[in-house]
Short mmCIF file of C-alpha atoms and ligand atoms in Angstrom, two decimals:
data_model
loop_
_atom_site.label_atom_id
_atom_site.label_comp_id
_atom_site.label_asym_id
_atom_site.label_seq_id
_atom_site.Cartn_x
_atom_site.Cartn_y
_atom_site.Cartn_z
CA MET A 1 94.81 133.37 98.05
CA GLU A 2 91.89 135.57 97.10
CA LYS A 3 92.25 134.38 93.53
CA PHE A 4 90.65 131.15 94.58
CA SER A 5 87.74 132.60 96.48
CA ASP A 6 85.37 130.91 94.06
CA PHE A 7 86.56 127.65 95.51
CA ARG A 8 85.89 128.59 99.09
CA ASP A 9 82.77 127.32 100.80
CA LYS A 10 80.51 130.29 101.56
CA GLY A 11 79.23 128.94 104.85
CA THR A 12 82.40 127.66 106.47
CA GLY A 13 85.19 129.50 104.67
CA ILE A 14 86.84 126.18 103.89
CA SER A 15 88.70 125.69 100.64
CA PRO A 16 88.84 121.90 100.52
CA PHE A 17 91.29 121.47 97.65
CA MET A 18 93.90 124.04 98.62
CA PRO A 19 97.33 122.53 99.29
CA ILE A 20 98.68 123.23 102.77
CA PRO A 21 102.08 124.90 102.68
CA ASN A 22 104.92 123.37 104.63
CA PRO A 23 106.47 126.07 106.84
CA ASP A 24 109.84 124.32 106.50
CA ASP A 25 109.87 124.80 102.76
CA ASP A 26 111.68 128.09 102.95
CA LYS A 27 114.51 127.08 105.23
CA VAL A 28 117.51 127.46 102.95
CA LEU A 29 120.05 125.32 104.77
CA MET A 30 117.49 122.56 105.06
CA LYS A 31 116.44 122.75 101.46
CA TYR A 32 119.84 122.90 99.79
CA LEU A 33 122.03 120.92 102.11
CA ILE A 34 120.34 118.74 104.67
CA ASN A 35 117.45 117.49 102.56
CA PRO A 36 119.59 116.29 99.63
CA ILE A 37 121.94 114.48 102.00
CA VAL A 38 119.12 112.79 103.88
CA PHE A 39 117.56 111.79 100.59
CA ALA A 40 120.80 110.27 99.30
CA ILE A 41 121.14 108.21 102.45
CA LYS A 42 117.54 107.00 102.60
CA LEU A 43 116.88 106.30 98.94
CA PRO A 44 118.92 103.08 98.49
CA PHE A 45 117.26 101.55 101.52
CA ALA A 46 113.83 102.68 100.42
CA ILE A 47 114.30 100.98 97.07
CA ALA A 48 115.89 97.84 98.44
CA LEU A 49 113.03 97.28 100.85
CA VAL A 50 110.22 97.46 98.30
CA PRO A 51 110.56 93.88 97.00
CA LEU A 52 110.71 92.65 100.57
CA LEU A 53 107.59 94.59 101.39
CA LEU A 54 105.73 93.08 98.44
CA LEU A 55 106.98 89.56 99.13
CA THR A 56 105.96 89.60 102.75
CA THR A 57 102.31 90.24 101.98
CA ILE A 58 101.90 86.48 102.25
CA VAL A 59 102.92 86.66 105.91
CA PRO A 60 100.67 89.45 107.19
CA GLN A 61 102.38 89.82 110.57
CA LEU A 62 105.79 90.33 109.06
CA HIS A 63 104.37 92.56 106.35
CA LYS A 64 102.77 94.85 108.88
CA LEU A 65 105.91 95.04 110.92
CA LEU A 66 107.94 96.03 107.88
CA LEU A 67 105.29 98.42 106.62
CA GLY A 68 105.25 100.15 110.00
CA ILE A 69 109.02 100.59 109.89
CA TYR A 70 108.81 101.75 106.31
CA LEU A 71 106.22 104.36 107.14
CA THR A 72 108.30 105.68 110.00
CA VAL A 73 111.71 105.75 108.40
CA PHE A 74 110.79 106.92 104.94
CA PHE A 75 107.52 108.75 105.38
CA ASN A 76 107.92 110.20 108.85
CA VAL A 77 104.83 108.51 110.29
CA LYS A 78 105.58 107.90 113.94
CA GLN A 79 102.20 106.52 114.90
CA VAL A 80 99.10 104.93 113.41
CA GLU A 81 96.39 104.72 116.00
CA PHE A 82 93.19 102.76 115.41
CA LEU A 83 90.12 103.52 117.48
CA VAL A 84 86.55 102.33 117.46
CA ASP A 85 83.70 104.70 118.17
CA GLY A 86 82.20 103.92 121.56
CA VAL A 87 84.97 101.52 122.63
CA LYS A 88 87.56 102.48 125.23
CA LYS A 89 91.13 102.80 123.98
CA SER A 90 92.25 100.26 126.56
CA ASN A 91 89.89 97.61 125.24
CA THR A 92 92.36 96.39 122.64
CA LYS A 93 90.70 93.02 122.28
CA VAL A 94 87.48 94.48 120.94
CA ILE A 95 89.33 97.08 118.94
CA ASN A 96 91.50 94.53 117.20
CA ALA A 97 88.50 92.37 116.43
CA LYS A 98 86.79 95.28 114.73
CA LYS A 99 89.64 96.15 112.43
CA PRO A 100 88.64 95.95 108.78
CA HIS A 101 88.45 92.36 107.62
CA ILE A 102 87.15 90.30 104.73
CA ASN A 103 83.73 91.10 103.34
CA ASP A 104 83.78 94.57 104.84
CA ILE A 105 83.03 97.57 102.68
CA VAL A 106 84.66 100.43 104.47
CA PHE A 107 83.69 103.98 103.55
CA ILE A 108 86.67 106.28 103.76
CA ASN A 109 87.62 109.82 102.99
CA PHE A 110 90.98 110.21 101.43
CA SER A 111 93.60 112.89 101.25
CA SER A 112 97.06 111.40 100.96
CA PRO A 113 99.00 108.52 99.43
CA LEU A 114 99.98 107.64 102.97
CA ASP A 115 96.33 107.08 103.88
CA SER A 116 96.31 103.90 101.83
CA LEU A 117 99.36 102.56 103.64
CA ALA A 118 97.91 103.46 107.03
CA LEU A 119 94.73 101.55 106.13
CA ASP A 120 96.72 98.60 104.83
CA LEU A 121 98.56 98.56 108.12
CA THR A 122 95.37 98.37 110.19
CA SER A 123 93.45 95.92 108.05
CA GLN A 124 93.23 92.33 109.29
CA THR A 125 93.66 90.91 105.82
CA ARG A 126 96.11 91.13 103.03
CA ASN A 127 93.50 91.35 100.31
CA ASN A 128 92.83 95.04 100.48
CA ILE A 129 91.19 96.65 97.48
CA PHE A 130 90.41 100.30 96.90
CA LEU A 131 87.40 101.54 94.96
CA TYR A 132 85.98 105.00 94.45
CA ILE A 133 82.66 106.51 93.49
CA ALA A 134 83.00 108.16 90.10
CA LYS A 135 81.12 111.32 89.29
CA ASP A 136 78.56 109.42 87.22
CA GLY A 137 77.66 107.54 90.39
CA SER A 138 79.25 104.27 89.35
CA ILE A 139 81.75 102.39 91.47
CA GLN A 140 85.19 102.09 89.94
CA GLU A 141 88.20 100.05 90.90
CA ILE A 142 91.51 101.60 91.87
CA GLY A 143 93.18 98.38 93.04
CA SER A 144 95.81 97.57 95.64
CA PRO A 145 97.06 99.96 98.33
CA LYS A 146 99.95 100.70 96.01
CA ALA A 147 97.51 101.70 93.27
CA ALA A 148 95.63 103.88 95.76
CA PHE A 149 98.91 105.53 96.69
CA ILE A 150 99.35 106.55 93.04
CA PHE A 151 95.66 107.50 92.73
CA ALA A 152 96.12 110.03 95.54
CA LEU A 153 99.03 111.59 93.69
CA THR A 154 97.08 112.05 90.49
CA GLY A 155 94.87 114.41 92.44
CA ALA A 156 92.29 111.70 91.99
CA THR A 157 90.44 113.41 89.20
CA SER A 158 92.27 112.29 86.10
CA ILE A 159 91.11 108.70 85.91
CA GLN A 160 87.52 109.79 86.29
CA SER A 161 86.98 110.52 82.66
CA ASN A 162 88.31 107.38 81.05
CA ASN A 163 88.28 103.85 82.36
CA VAL A 164 84.67 104.01 83.41
CA ASP A 165 83.16 100.60 83.12
CA GLU A 166 79.51 100.96 83.97
CA SER A 167 78.94 98.84 86.97
CA LEU A 168 81.36 96.80 88.92
CA ASN A 169 80.13 93.49 90.09
CA LEU A 170 80.89 93.51 93.77
CA GLN A 171 80.86 89.72 93.81
CA LYS A 172 84.39 89.87 92.64
CA TYR A 173 85.36 91.39 95.98
CA LYS A 174 84.07 88.56 98.11
CA ASN A 175 86.68 87.54 100.65
CA LYS A 176 88.48 90.82 100.29
CA THR A 177 88.46 94.00 102.33
CA VAL A 178 87.10 96.86 100.28
CA PHE A 179 87.89 100.49 100.97
CA LEU A 180 85.51 102.81 99.16
CA ILE A 181 86.52 106.43 98.65
CA ILE A 182 83.13 108.05 99.02
CA GLU A 183 84.02 111.58 98.00
CA GLY A 184 85.51 110.22 94.79
CA THR A 185 88.63 112.30 95.16
CA THR A 186 91.24 113.66 97.56
CA THR A 187 90.73 116.75 99.69
CA ASN A 188 93.01 118.62 102.05
CA ASN A 189 91.56 116.91 105.09
CA LYS A 190 89.46 119.86 106.21
CA ALA A 191 85.95 118.89 105.22
CA ILE A 192 83.72 116.14 103.94
CA LEU A 193 82.37 116.63 100.43
CA LYS A 194 78.99 115.53 99.22
CA PHE A 195 79.01 112.11 97.62
CA PRO A 196 78.89 112.25 93.82
CA LYS A 197 75.29 113.23 93.08
CA ALA A 198 74.42 110.32 90.85
CA PHE A 199 75.41 107.76 93.45
CA ASN A 200 72.51 105.96 95.07
CA LEU A 201 73.74 105.04 98.51
CA LYS A 202 70.51 103.44 99.65
CA LEU A 203 70.31 101.14 96.68
CA PHE A 204 73.97 100.30 96.97
CA VAL A 205 73.64 99.32 100.60
CA GLU A 206 70.28 97.57 100.32
CA THR A 207 71.38 95.35 97.46
CA ASN A 208 74.74 94.46 98.93
CA LYS A 209 74.17 94.20 102.64
CA SER A 210 73.52 90.50 102.69
CA GLN A 211 77.03 89.88 101.38
CA PHE A 212 79.04 92.67 102.94
CA LYS A 213 79.25 94.51 106.18
CA PHE A 214 79.34 98.30 105.92
CA LYS A 215 81.61 100.40 108.07
CA ALA A 216 83.10 103.87 107.94
CA VAL A 217 86.59 104.92 108.87
CA ASN A 218 87.44 108.51 109.52
CA ILE A 219 91.07 109.17 108.69
CA LYS A 220 92.83 111.97 110.45
CA SER A 221 96.47 112.85 109.99
CA HIS A 222 98.55 115.43 111.75
CA PRO A 223 100.21 117.73 110.82
CA THR A 224 98.35 117.81 107.53
CA TYR A 225 100.99 119.83 105.74
CA LEU A 226 103.13 116.70 105.90
CA THR A 227 100.55 114.40 104.37
CA VAL A 228 97.85 115.78 102.12
CA SER A 229 98.09 115.93 98.34
CA PRO A 230 94.89 117.52 97.01
CA ILE A 231 96.64 118.73 93.86
CA PRO A 232 98.21 116.34 91.35
CA GLN A 233 101.92 115.94 91.75
CA SER A 234 104.52 113.58 90.42
CA LEU A 235 105.58 110.46 92.28
CA HIS A 236 109.13 111.77 92.11
CA SER A 237 108.39 115.02 93.86
CA PHE A 238 106.40 113.24 96.54
CA ILE A 239 109.13 110.69 97.17
CA TYR A 240 111.83 113.35 97.16
CA LYS A 241 110.00 115.60 99.58
CA ASN A 242 109.15 112.85 101.97
CA LEU A 243 112.38 110.89 101.91
CA SER A 244 114.49 113.99 102.26
CA SER A 245 112.92 115.16 105.47
CA ILE A 246 113.68 114.07 108.99
CA CYS A 247 110.72 114.97 111.11
CA PHE A 248 109.31 111.80 112.55
CA ASN A 249 106.20 113.50 113.70
CA VAL A 250 103.30 112.53 111.47
CA SER A 251 100.55 110.76 113.33
CA TYR A 252 97.50 109.00 112.03
CA LYS A 253 94.28 108.48 113.87
CA LEU A 254 91.78 106.14 112.25
CA LYS A 255 88.37 105.96 113.85
CA LEU A 256 85.95 103.24 112.92
CA PHE A 257 82.18 103.53 113.00
CA ASP A 258 80.64 100.14 112.63
CA ASP A 259 77.05 100.69 113.59
CA LEU A 260 75.99 102.59 110.52
CA GLY A 261 72.86 100.75 111.30
CA THR A 262 69.50 100.99 109.70
CA SER A 263 69.39 104.67 109.00
CA PHE A 264 71.75 104.37 106.14
CA THR A 265 71.46 107.77 104.58
CA GLU A 266 74.12 109.94 103.09
CA ASP A 267 73.66 112.53 105.80
CA ASN A 268 74.13 109.89 108.44
CA VAL A 269 77.30 108.54 106.88
CA ARG A 270 78.70 111.99 106.31
CA GLU A 271 77.94 112.97 109.85
CA LYS A 272 79.78 109.94 111.16
CA MET A 273 82.65 110.61 108.83
CA SER A 274 82.81 114.11 110.15
CA ASN A 275 83.25 112.74 113.62
CA PHE A 276 79.79 113.89 114.64
CA GLY A 277 80.04 117.28 113.10
CA ARG A 278 83.41 118.12 114.52
CA LEU A 279 84.57 118.35 110.96
CA LYS A 280 82.72 120.69 108.69
CA LEU A 281 80.32 119.37 106.13
CA ILE A 282 80.48 121.75 103.24
CA SER A 283 77.98 122.70 100.63
CA GLU A 284 76.89 120.67 97.65
CA ASP A 285 78.86 122.80 95.26
CA PHE A 286 82.04 120.96 96.01
CA ASP A 287 82.57 117.79 94.08
CA VAL A 288 84.95 116.20 91.64
CA ASP A 289 84.08 118.67 88.90
CA THR A 290 84.71 121.63 91.17
CA LYS A 291 88.00 120.08 92.01
CA ALA A 292 88.99 119.61 88.39
CA ARG A 293 88.29 123.30 87.80
CA PHE A 294 90.23 124.24 90.90
CA VAL A 295 93.27 122.21 89.84
CA LYS A 296 93.22 123.88 86.44
CA SER A 297 93.10 127.38 87.78
CA TYR A 298 95.58 126.61 90.56
CA ASN A 299 98.12 125.29 88.11
CA ARG A 300 97.58 128.25 85.81
CA VAL A 301 98.27 130.74 88.59
CA LYS A 302 101.28 128.78 89.85
CA ARG A 303 102.83 128.78 86.41
C1 NAG B 1 85.29 82.93 100.06
O1 NAG B 1 85.71 82.12 101.14
C2 NAG B 1 84.81 81.08 101.43
C3 NAG B 1 85.25 80.41 102.71
O2 NAG B 1 86.63 80.23 102.73
C4 NAG B 1 84.76 80.13 100.25
O3 NAG B 1 83.87 79.07 100.50
C5 NAG B 1 84.30 80.91 99.02
O4 NAG B 1 84.34 80.07 97.87
C6 NAG B 1 85.16 82.13 98.78
N1 NAG B 1 84.55 82.91 97.74
C7 NAG B 1 85.22 83.51 96.76
C8 NAG B 1 84.45 84.27 95.75
O5 NAG B 1 86.45 83.44 96.69
C1 NAG B 2 75.70 96.13 94.83
O1 NAG B 2 75.87 97.49 94.46
C2 NAG B 2 76.09 97.71 93.08
C3 NAG B 2 76.39 99.14 92.86
O2 NAG B 2 75.36 99.98 93.27
C4 NAG B 2 74.87 97.25 92.31
O3 NAG B 2 75.09 97.44 90.92
C5 NAG B 2 74.66 95.77 92.61
O4 NAG B 2 73.52 95.35 91.98
C6 NAG B 2 74.54 95.54 94.09
N1 NAG B 2 74.33 94.15 94.41
C7 NAG B 2 75.17 93.16 94.19
C8 NAG B 2 74.75 91.82 94.70
O5 NAG B 2 76.24 93.30 93.62
C1 NAG B 3 105.33 114.48 101.61
O1 NAG B 3 104.75 114.93 100.42
C2 NAG B 3 103.63 115.77 100.59
C3 NAG B 3 103.04 116.06 99.26
O2 NAG B 3 103.96 116.72 98.46
C4 NAG B 3 104.02 117.03 101.28
O3 NAG B 3 102.88 117.83 101.49
C5 NAG B 3 104.66 116.67 102.59
O4 NAG B 3 105.10 117.83 103.21
C6 NAG B 3 105.79 115.68 102.40
N1 NAG B 3 106.23 115.21 103.70
C7 NAG B 3 107.30 115.67 104.29
C8 NAG B 3 107.62 115.05 105.60
O5 NAG B 3 108.01 116.52 103.81
C1 NAG B 4 107.37 118.26 113.03
O1 NAG B 4 108.79 118.32 112.87
C2 NAG B 4 109.24 119.45 112.16
C3 NAG B 4 110.71 119.27 111.91
O2 NAG B 4 111.36 118.77 113.04
C4 NAG B 4 108.91 120.69 112.94
O3 NAG B 4 109.34 121.83 112.24
C5 NAG B 4 107.43 120.76 113.15
O4 NAG B 4 107.10 121.88 113.94
C6 NAG B 4 106.90 119.50 113.79
N1 NAG B 4 105.46 119.58 113.76
C7 NAG B 4 104.70 119.13 114.74
C8 NAG B 4 103.24 119.28 114.58
O5 NAG B 4 105.16 118.61 115.73
C1 NAG B 5 88.05 112.63 106.99
O1 NAG B 5 87.10 113.13 107.83
C2 NAG B 5 87.60 113.29 109.12
C3 NAG B 5 86.49 113.47 110.06
O2 NAG B 5 85.71 114.50 109.81
C4 NAG B 5 88.55 114.42 109.15
O3 NAG B 5 88.95 114.73 110.44
C5 NAG B 5 89.69 113.98 108.32
O4 NAG B 5 90.59 115.01 108.25
C6 NAG B 5 89.23 113.55 106.94
N1 NAG B 5 90.28 112.78 106.39
C7 NAG B 5 90.62 112.84 105.14
C8 NAG B 5 91.64 111.86 104.75
O5 NAG B 5 90.11 113.62 104.35
#
């Protein structure tokens, strides 16, 4: 992959937008026989359950139950674990109480359509809204978890250029749970990008903290070759790939940091998001524009 060395971080060697190949992709029997059969069996059920899934949002408990089953059967997610930094795993009472709820603005990093469903599953409310920071520093709305699912598949660069209304009034998100994609785009889950340069985190937090509580959730999925979508792809290919496979071994670990506290700086938030430096923070050169260039050259080489 030397062709893309321009898009590799000098310090860490990480190439944050490179798709991760699925080692199963070149198993012939799988690809031409088993996968199509599995797909044909799962598809009718997957379609039939969608209306039910949407209808049940009014009964959160039932919705979550169904969504969990849906994630397992159709998207191979066997587990979604929610943890809180500094709280023991066994302390489920505290953990449940800290799950994202109304009037939270939750900073997230984002790498897969499935991330939005995993977040929806762990949120305490049914009014979950996704926003992202556009490259001009403004906050833009994506919408429901379903819209965020699609956003991830677009490679999360294409709606940057149009649809930019200058400043969203956050008042409109009162009584909702807001998930804010801080990097402004999807990555391959290997590093945390700088926030879009024009974004003023301090101002954003200072002027909104009386109305909202700020948290950060670090999303980790494993194995990443079964989840991430850093490069734009069609909904069809995503659905086909995922529904046609039978490996129920994707796991999600969401870790919440709720004491972002007083030292609300970008470095602080990024450090938390990186699980205290366990994940690499890469240089400033990587942002949405870099990604757009990467996608262009990647698609050119692939073709
Ligand atoms: C939010 O909920 C509170 C309490 O239920 C209510 O008083 C308030 O009007 C709601 N605000 C909005 C913007 O919906
Ligand atoms: C919240 O943050 C936005 C975006 O930075 C800003 O425009 C707005 O003035 C802040 N305050 C309120 C109350 O919306
Ligand atoms: C689901 O789709 C993504 C994106 O194309 C792909 O990387 C992943 O391998 C698929 N999942 C499975 C289980 O095949
Ligand atoms: C997940 O399942 C697939 C198919 O059964 C297998 O090839 C792969 O090694 C498994 N991956 C992990 C991380 O368990
Ligand atoms: C988000 O950051 C965490 C922590 O550094 C990392 O482990 C995870 O892979 C990233 N997740 C996504 C969705 O990019």
